[in-house]
Short mmCIF file of N, CA, C and O in Angstrom, two decimals:
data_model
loop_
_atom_site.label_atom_id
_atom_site.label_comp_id
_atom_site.label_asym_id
_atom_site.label_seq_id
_atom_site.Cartn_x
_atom_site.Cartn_y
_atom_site.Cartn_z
N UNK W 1 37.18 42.11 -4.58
CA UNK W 1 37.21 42.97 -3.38
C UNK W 1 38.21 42.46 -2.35
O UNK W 1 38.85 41.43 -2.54
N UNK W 2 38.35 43.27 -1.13
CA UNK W 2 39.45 43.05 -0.61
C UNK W 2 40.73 42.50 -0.80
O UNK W 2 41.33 41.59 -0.21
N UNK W 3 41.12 43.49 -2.05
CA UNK W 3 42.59 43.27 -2.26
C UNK W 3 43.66 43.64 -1.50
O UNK W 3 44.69 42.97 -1.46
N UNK W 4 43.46 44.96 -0.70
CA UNK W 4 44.14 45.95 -0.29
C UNK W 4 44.16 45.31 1.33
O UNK W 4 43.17 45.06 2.01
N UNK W 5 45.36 45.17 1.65
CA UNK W 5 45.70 44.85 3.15
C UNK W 5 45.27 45.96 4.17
O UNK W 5 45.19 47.13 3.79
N UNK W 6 44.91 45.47 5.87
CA UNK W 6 44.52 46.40 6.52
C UNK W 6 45.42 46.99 7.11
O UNK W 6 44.81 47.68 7.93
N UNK W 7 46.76 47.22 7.27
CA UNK W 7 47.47 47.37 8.18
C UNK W 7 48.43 48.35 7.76
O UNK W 7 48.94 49.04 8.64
N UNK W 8 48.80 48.56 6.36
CA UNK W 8 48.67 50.13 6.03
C UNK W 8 48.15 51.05 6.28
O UNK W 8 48.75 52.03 6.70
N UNK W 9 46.26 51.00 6.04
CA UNK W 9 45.39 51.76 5.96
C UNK W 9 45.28 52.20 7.29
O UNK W 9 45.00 53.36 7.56
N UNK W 10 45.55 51.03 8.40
CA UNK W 10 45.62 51.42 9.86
C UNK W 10 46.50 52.61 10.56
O UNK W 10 46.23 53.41 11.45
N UNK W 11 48.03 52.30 9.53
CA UNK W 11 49.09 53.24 9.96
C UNK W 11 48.77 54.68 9.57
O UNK W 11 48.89 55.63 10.34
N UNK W 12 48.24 54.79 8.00
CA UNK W 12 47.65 55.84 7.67
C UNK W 12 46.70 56.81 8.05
O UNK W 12 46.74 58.01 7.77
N UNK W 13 45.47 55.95 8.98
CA UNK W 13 44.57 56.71 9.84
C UNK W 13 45.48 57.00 11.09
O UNK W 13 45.57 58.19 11.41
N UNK W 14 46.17 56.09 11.84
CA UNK W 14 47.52 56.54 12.88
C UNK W 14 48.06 57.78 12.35
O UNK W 14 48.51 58.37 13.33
N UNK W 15 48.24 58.48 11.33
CA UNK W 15 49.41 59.09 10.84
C UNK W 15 48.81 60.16 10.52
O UNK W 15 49.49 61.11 10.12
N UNK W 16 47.32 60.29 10.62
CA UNK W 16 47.00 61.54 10.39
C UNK W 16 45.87 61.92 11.76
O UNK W 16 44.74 62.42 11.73
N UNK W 17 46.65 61.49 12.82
CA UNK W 17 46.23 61.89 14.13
C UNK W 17 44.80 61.39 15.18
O UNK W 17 44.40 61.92 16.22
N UNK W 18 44.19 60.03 14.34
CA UNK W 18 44.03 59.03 15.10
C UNK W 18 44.37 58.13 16.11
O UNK W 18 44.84 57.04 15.76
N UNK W 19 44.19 58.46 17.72
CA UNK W 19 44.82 57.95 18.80
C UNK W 19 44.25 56.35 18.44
O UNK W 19 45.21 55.65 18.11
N UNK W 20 43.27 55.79 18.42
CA UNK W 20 42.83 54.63 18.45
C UNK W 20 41.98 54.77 16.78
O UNK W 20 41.84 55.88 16.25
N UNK W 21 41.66 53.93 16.34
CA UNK W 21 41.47 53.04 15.08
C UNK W 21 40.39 51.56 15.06
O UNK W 21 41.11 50.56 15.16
N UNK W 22 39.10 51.23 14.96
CA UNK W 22 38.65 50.18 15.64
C UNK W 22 38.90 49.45 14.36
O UNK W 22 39.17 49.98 13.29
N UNK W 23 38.76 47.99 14.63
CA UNK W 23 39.26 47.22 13.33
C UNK W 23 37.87 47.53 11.98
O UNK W 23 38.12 47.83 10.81
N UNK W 24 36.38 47.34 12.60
CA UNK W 24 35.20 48.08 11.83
C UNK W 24 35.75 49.15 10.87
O UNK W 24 35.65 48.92 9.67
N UNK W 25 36.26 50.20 11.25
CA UNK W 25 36.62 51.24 10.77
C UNK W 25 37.57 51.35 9.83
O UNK W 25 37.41 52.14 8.90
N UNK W 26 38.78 50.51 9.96
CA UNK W 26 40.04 49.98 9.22
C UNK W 26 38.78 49.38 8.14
O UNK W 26 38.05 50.11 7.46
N UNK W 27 38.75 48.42 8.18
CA UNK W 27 37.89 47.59 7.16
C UNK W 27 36.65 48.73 6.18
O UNK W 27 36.23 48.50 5.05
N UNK W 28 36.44 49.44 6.71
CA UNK W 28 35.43 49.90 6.49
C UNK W 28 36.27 51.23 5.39
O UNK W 28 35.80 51.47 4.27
N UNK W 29 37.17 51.75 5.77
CA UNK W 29 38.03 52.63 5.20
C UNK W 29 38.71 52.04 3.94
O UNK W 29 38.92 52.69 2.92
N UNK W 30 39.03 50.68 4.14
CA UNK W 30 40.03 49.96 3.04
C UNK W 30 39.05 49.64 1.96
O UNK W 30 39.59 49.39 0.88
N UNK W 31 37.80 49.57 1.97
CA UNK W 31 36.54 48.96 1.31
C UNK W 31 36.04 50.26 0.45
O UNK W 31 35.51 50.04 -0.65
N UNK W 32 36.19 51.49 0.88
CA UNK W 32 35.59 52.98 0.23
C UNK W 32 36.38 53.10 -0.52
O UNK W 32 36.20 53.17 -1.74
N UNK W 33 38.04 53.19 0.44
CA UNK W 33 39.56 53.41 -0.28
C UNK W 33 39.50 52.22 -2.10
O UNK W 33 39.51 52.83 -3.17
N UNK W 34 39.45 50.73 -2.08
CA UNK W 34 39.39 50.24 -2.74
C UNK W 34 38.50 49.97 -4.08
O UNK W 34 38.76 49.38 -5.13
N UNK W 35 37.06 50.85 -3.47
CA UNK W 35 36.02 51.26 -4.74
C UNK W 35 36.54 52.27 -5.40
O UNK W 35 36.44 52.26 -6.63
N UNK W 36 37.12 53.23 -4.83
CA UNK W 36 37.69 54.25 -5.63
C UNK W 36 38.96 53.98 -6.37
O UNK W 36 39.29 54.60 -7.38
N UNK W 37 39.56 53.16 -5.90
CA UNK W 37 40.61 52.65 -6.89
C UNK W 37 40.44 52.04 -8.17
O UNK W 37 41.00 52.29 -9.24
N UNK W 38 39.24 50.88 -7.78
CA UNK W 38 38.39 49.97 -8.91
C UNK W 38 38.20 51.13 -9.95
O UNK W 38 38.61 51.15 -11.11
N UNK W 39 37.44 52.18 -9.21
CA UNK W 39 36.89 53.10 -10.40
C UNK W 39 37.89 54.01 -11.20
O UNK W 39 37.69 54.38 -12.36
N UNK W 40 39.02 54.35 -10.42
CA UNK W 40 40.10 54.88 -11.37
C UNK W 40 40.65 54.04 -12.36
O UNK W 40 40.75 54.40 -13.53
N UNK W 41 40.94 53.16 -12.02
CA UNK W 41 41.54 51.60 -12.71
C UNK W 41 40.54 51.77 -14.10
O UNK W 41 41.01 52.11 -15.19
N UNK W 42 39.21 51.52 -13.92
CA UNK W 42 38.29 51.36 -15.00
C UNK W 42 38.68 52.65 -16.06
O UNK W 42 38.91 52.52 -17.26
N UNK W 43 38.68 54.01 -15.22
CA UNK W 43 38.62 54.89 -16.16
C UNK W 43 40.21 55.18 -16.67
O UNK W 43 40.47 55.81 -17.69
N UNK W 44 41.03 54.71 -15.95
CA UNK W 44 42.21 54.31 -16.47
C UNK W 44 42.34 53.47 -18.07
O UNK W 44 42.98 53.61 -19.12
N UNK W 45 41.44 52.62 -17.57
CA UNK W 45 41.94 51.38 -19.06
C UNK W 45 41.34 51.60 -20.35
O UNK W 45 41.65 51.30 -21.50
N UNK W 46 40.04 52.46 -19.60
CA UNK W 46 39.26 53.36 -20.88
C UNK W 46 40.09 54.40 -21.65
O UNK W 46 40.20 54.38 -22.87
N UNK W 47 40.63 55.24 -20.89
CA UNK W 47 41.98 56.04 -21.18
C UNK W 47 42.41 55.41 -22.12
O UNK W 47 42.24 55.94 -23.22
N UNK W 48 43.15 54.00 -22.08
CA UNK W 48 44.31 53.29 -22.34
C UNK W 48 43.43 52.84 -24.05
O UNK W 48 43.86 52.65 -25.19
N UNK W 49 42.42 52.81 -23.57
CA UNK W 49 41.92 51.69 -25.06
C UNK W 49 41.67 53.35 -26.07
O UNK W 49 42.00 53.45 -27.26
N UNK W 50 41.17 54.24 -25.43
CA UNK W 50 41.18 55.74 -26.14
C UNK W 50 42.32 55.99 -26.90
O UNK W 50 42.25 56.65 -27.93
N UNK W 51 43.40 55.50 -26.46
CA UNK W 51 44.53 55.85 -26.99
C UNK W 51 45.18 54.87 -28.19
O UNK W 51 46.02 55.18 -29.03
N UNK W 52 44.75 54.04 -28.06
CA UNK W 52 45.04 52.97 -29.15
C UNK W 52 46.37 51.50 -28.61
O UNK W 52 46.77 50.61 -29.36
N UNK W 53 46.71 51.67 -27.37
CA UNK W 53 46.82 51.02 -26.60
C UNK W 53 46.42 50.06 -26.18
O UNK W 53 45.31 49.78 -26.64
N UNK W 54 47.13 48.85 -24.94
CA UNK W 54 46.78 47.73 -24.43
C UNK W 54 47.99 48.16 -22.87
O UNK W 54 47.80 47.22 -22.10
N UNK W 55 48.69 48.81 -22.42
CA UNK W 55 49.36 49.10 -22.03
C UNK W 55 48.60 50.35 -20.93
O UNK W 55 47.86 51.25 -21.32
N UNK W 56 48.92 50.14 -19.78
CA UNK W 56 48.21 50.99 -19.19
C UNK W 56 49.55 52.07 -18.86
O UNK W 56 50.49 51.43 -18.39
N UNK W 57 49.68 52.73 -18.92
CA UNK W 57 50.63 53.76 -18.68
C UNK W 57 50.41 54.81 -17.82
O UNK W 57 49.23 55.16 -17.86
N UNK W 58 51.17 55.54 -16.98
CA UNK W 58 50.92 56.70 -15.94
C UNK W 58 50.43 57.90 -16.62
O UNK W 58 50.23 58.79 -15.79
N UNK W 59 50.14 58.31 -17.93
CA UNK W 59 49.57 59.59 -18.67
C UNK W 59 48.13 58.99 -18.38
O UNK W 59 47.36 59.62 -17.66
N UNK W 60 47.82 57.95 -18.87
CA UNK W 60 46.16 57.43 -18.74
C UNK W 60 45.89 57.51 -17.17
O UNK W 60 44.84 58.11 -16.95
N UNK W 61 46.41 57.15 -16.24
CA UNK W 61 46.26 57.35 -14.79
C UNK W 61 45.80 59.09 -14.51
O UNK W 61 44.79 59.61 -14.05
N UNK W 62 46.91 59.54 -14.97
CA UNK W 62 47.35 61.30 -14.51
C UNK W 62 45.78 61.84 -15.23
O UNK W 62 45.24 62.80 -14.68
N UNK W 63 45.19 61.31 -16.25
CA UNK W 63 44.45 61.77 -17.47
C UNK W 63 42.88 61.63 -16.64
O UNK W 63 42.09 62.52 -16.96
N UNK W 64 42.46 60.83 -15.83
CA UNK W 64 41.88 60.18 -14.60
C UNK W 64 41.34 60.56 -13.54
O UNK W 64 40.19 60.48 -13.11
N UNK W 65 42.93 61.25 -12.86
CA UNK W 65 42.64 61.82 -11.72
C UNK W 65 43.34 63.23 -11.60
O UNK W 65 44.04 63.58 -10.65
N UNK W 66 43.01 64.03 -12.82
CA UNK W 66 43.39 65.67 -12.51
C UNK W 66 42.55 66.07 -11.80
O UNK W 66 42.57 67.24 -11.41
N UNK L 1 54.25 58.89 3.41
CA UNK L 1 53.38 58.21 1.76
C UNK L 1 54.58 56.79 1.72
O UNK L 1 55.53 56.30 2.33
N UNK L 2 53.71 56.60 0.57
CA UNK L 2 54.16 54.93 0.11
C UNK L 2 53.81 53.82 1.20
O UNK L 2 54.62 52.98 1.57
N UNK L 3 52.48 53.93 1.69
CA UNK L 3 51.79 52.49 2.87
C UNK L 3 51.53 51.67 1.92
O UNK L 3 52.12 50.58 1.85
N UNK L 4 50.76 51.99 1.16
CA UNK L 4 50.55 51.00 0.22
C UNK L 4 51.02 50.10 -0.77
O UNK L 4 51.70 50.59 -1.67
N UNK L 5 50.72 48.57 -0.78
CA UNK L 5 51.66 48.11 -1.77
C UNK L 5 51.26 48.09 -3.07
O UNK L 5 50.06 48.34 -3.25
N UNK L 6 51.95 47.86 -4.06
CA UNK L 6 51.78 47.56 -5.24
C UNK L 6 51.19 46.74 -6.00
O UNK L 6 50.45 46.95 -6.97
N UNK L 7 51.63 45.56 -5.40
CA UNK L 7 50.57 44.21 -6.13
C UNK L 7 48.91 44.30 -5.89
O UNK L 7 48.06 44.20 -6.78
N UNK L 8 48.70 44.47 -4.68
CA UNK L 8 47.06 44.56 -4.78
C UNK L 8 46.60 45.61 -5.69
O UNK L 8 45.54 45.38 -6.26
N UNK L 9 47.18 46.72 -5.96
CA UNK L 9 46.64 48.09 -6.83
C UNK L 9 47.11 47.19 -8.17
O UNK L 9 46.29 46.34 -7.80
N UNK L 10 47.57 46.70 -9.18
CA UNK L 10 48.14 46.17 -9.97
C UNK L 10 46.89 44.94 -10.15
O UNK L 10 46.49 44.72 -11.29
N UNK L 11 46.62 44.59 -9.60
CA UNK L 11 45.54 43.06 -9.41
C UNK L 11 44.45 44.06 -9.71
O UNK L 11 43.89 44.04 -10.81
N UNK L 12 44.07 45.08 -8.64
CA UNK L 12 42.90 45.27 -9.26
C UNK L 12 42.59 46.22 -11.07
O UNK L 12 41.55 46.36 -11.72
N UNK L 13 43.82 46.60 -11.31
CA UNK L 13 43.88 47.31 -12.22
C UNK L 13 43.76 46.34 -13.36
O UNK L 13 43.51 46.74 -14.50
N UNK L 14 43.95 44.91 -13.02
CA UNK L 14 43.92 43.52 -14.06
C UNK L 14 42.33 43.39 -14.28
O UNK L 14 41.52 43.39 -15.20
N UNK L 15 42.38 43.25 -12.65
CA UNK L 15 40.58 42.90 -12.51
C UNK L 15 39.72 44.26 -13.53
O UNK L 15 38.58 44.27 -13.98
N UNK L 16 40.30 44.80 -13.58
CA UNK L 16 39.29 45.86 -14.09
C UNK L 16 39.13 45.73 -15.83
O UNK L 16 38.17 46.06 -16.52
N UNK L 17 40.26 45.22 -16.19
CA UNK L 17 40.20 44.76 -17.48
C UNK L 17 41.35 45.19 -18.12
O UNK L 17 41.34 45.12 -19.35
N UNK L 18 42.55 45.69 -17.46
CA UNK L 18 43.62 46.19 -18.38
C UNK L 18 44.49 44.85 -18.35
O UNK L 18 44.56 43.93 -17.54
N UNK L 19 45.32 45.20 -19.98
CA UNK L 19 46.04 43.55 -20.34
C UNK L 19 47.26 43.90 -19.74
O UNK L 19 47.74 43.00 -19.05
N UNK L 20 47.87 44.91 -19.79
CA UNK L 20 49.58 45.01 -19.34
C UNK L 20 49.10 46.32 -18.56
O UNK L 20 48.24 46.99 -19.13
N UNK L 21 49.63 46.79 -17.20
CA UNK L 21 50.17 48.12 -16.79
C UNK L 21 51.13 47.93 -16.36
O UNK L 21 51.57 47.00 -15.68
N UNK L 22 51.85 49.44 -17.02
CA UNK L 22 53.15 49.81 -16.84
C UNK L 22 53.04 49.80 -14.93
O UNK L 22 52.09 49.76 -14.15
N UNK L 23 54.79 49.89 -14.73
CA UNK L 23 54.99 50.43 -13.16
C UNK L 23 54.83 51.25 -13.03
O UNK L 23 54.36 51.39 -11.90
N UNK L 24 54.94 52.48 -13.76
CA UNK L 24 54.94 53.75 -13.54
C UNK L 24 53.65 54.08 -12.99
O UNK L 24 53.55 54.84 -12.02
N UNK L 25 52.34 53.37 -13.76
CA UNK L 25 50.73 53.95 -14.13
C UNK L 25 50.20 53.04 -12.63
O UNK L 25 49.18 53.45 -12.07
N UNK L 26 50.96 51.80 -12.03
CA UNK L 26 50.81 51.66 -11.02
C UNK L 26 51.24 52.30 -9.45
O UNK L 26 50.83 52.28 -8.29
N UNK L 27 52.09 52.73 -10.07
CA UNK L 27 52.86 53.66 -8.58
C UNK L 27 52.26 55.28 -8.72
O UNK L 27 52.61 56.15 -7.92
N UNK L 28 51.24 55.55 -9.92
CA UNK L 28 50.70 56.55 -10.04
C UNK L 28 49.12 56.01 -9.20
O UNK L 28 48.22 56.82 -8.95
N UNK L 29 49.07 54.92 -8.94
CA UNK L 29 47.56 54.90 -9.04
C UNK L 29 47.92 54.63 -7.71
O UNK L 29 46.98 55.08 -7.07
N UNK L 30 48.77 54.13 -6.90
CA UNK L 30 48.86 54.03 -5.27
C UNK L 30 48.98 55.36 -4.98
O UNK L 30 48.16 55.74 -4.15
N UNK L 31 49.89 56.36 -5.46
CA UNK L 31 50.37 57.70 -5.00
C UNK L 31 49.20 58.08 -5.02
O UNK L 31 48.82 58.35 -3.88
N UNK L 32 47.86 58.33 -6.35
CA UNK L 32 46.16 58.88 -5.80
C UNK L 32 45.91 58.15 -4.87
O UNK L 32 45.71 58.97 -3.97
N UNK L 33 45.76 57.01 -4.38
CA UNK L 33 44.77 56.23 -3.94
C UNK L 33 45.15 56.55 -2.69
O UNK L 33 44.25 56.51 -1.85
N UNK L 34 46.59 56.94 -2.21
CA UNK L 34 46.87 57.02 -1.20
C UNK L 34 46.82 58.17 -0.21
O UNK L 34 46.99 58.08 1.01
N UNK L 35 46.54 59.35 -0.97
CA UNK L 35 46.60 60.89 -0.96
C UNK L 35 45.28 60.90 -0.61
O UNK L 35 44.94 61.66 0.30
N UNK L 36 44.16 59.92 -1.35
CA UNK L 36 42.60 59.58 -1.07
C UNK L 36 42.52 59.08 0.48
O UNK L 36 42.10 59.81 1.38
N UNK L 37 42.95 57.76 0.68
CA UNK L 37 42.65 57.56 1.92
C UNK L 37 43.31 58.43 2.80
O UNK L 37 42.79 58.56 3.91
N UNK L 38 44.37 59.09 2.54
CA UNK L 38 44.48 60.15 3.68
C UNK L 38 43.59 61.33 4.12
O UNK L 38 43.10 61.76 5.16
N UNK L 39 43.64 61.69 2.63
CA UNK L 39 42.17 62.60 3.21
C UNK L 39 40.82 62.48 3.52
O UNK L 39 40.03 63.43 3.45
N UNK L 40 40.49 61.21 3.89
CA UNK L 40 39.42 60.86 4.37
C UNK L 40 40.10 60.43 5.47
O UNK L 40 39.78 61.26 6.32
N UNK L 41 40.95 59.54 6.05
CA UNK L 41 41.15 59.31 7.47
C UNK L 41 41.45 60.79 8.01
O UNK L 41 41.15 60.92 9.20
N UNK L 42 41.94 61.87 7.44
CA UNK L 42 41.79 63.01 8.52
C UNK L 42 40.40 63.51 8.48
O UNK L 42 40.07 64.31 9.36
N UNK L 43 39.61 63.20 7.67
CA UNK L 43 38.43 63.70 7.69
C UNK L 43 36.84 62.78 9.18
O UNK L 43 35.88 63.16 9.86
N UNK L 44 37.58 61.58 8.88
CA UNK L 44 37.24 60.52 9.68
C UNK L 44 37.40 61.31 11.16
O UNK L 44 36.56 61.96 11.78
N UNK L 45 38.79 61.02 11.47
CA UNK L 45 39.45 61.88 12.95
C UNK L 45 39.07 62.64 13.41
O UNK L 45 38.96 62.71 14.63
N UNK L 46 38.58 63.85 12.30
CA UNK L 46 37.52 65.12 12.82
C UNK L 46 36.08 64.97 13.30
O UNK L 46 35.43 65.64 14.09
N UNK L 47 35.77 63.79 12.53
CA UNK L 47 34.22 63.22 12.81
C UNK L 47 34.53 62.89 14.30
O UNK L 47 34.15 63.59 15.23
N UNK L 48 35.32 61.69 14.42
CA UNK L 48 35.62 60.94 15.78
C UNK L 48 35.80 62.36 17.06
O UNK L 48 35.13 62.34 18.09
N UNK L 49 36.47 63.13 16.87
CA UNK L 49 37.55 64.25 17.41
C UNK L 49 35.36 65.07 17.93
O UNK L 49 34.95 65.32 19.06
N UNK L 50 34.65 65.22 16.77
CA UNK L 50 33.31 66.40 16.82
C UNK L 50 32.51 65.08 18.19
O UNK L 50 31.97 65.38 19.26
N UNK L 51 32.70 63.81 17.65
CA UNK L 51 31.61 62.99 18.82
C UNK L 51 32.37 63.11 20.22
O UNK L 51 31.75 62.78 21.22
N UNK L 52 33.43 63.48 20.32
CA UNK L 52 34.12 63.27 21.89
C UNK L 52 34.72 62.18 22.22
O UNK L 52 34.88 61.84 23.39
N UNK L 53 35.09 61.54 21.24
CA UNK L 53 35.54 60.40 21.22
C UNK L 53 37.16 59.90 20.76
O UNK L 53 37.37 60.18 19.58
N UNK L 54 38.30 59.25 21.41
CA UNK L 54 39.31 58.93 20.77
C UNK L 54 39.42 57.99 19.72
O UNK L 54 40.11 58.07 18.71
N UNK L 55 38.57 56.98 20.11
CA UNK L 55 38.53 55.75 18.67
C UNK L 55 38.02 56.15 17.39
O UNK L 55 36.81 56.40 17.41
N UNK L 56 38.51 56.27 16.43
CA UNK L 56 37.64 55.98 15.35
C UNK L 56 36.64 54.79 14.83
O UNK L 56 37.01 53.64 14.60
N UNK L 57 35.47 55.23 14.71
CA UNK L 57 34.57 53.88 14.70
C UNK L 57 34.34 54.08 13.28
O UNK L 57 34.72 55.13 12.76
N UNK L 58 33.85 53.30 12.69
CA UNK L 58 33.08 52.80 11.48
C UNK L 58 32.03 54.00 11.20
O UNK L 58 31.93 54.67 10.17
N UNK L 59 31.41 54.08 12.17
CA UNK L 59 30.16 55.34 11.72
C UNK L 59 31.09 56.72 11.11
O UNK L 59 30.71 57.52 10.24
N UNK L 60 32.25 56.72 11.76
CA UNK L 60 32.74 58.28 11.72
C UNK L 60 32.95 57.93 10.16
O UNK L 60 32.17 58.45 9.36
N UNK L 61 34.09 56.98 9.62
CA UNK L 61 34.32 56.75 8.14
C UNK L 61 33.02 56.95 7.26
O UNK L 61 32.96 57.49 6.16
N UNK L 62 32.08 56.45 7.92
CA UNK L 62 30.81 56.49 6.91
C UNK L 62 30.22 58.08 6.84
O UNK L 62 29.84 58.60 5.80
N UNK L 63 30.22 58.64 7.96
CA UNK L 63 29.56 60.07 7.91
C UNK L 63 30.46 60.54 6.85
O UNK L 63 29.84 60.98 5.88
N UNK L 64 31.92 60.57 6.74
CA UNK L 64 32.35 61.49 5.79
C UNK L 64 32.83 60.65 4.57
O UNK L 64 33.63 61.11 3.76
N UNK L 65 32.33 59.44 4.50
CA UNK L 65 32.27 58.68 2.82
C UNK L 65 30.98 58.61 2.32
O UNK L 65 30.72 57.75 1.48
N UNK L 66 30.04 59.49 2.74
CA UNK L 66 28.22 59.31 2.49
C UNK L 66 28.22 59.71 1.13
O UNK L 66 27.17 59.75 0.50
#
């Protein structure tokens, strides 16, 4: 956990019309943001082993999250 | 687009159990992940925006990640 830096995720809530941002909230966003990644990742590599693969490739990603 | 970096999405895509991912299947999995946290930080903003409030707090992220 906490792989994902906060200070992107900060600019990103900035960028979609957030005047202020509390750091709780940053953290709290990067932590939801990052489970859902975990879980694409997983169903990603499942993809990858489906295929006869070891190689994670952008079709197993795309295959994921239509 | 493109806040996010690469290596942490790549780490966790290791952590998850894949042996090699391509760049491609990684710059696919920031481009979702990133399209994700956007649409929850505008979703966040609206929460913050409905309480009367300029900050985004932690509660607002959670009302619309429940």
């Amino acid at each position: 956990m906490a792989e994902l830096p906060l200070a992107p995720l900060k600019r990103i809530a900035k960028n979609t019309g957030a005047d202020r941002v509390s750091e709780e909230a940053v953290e709290e966003l990067r932590d939801v943001v990052e489970d859902i990644a975990e879980d694409l990742a997983k169903d990603a590599v499942t993809a990858t082993k489906h295929a006869g693969r070891v190689t994670v490739k952008k079709e197993d990603v795309d295959l994921v999250t239509r």
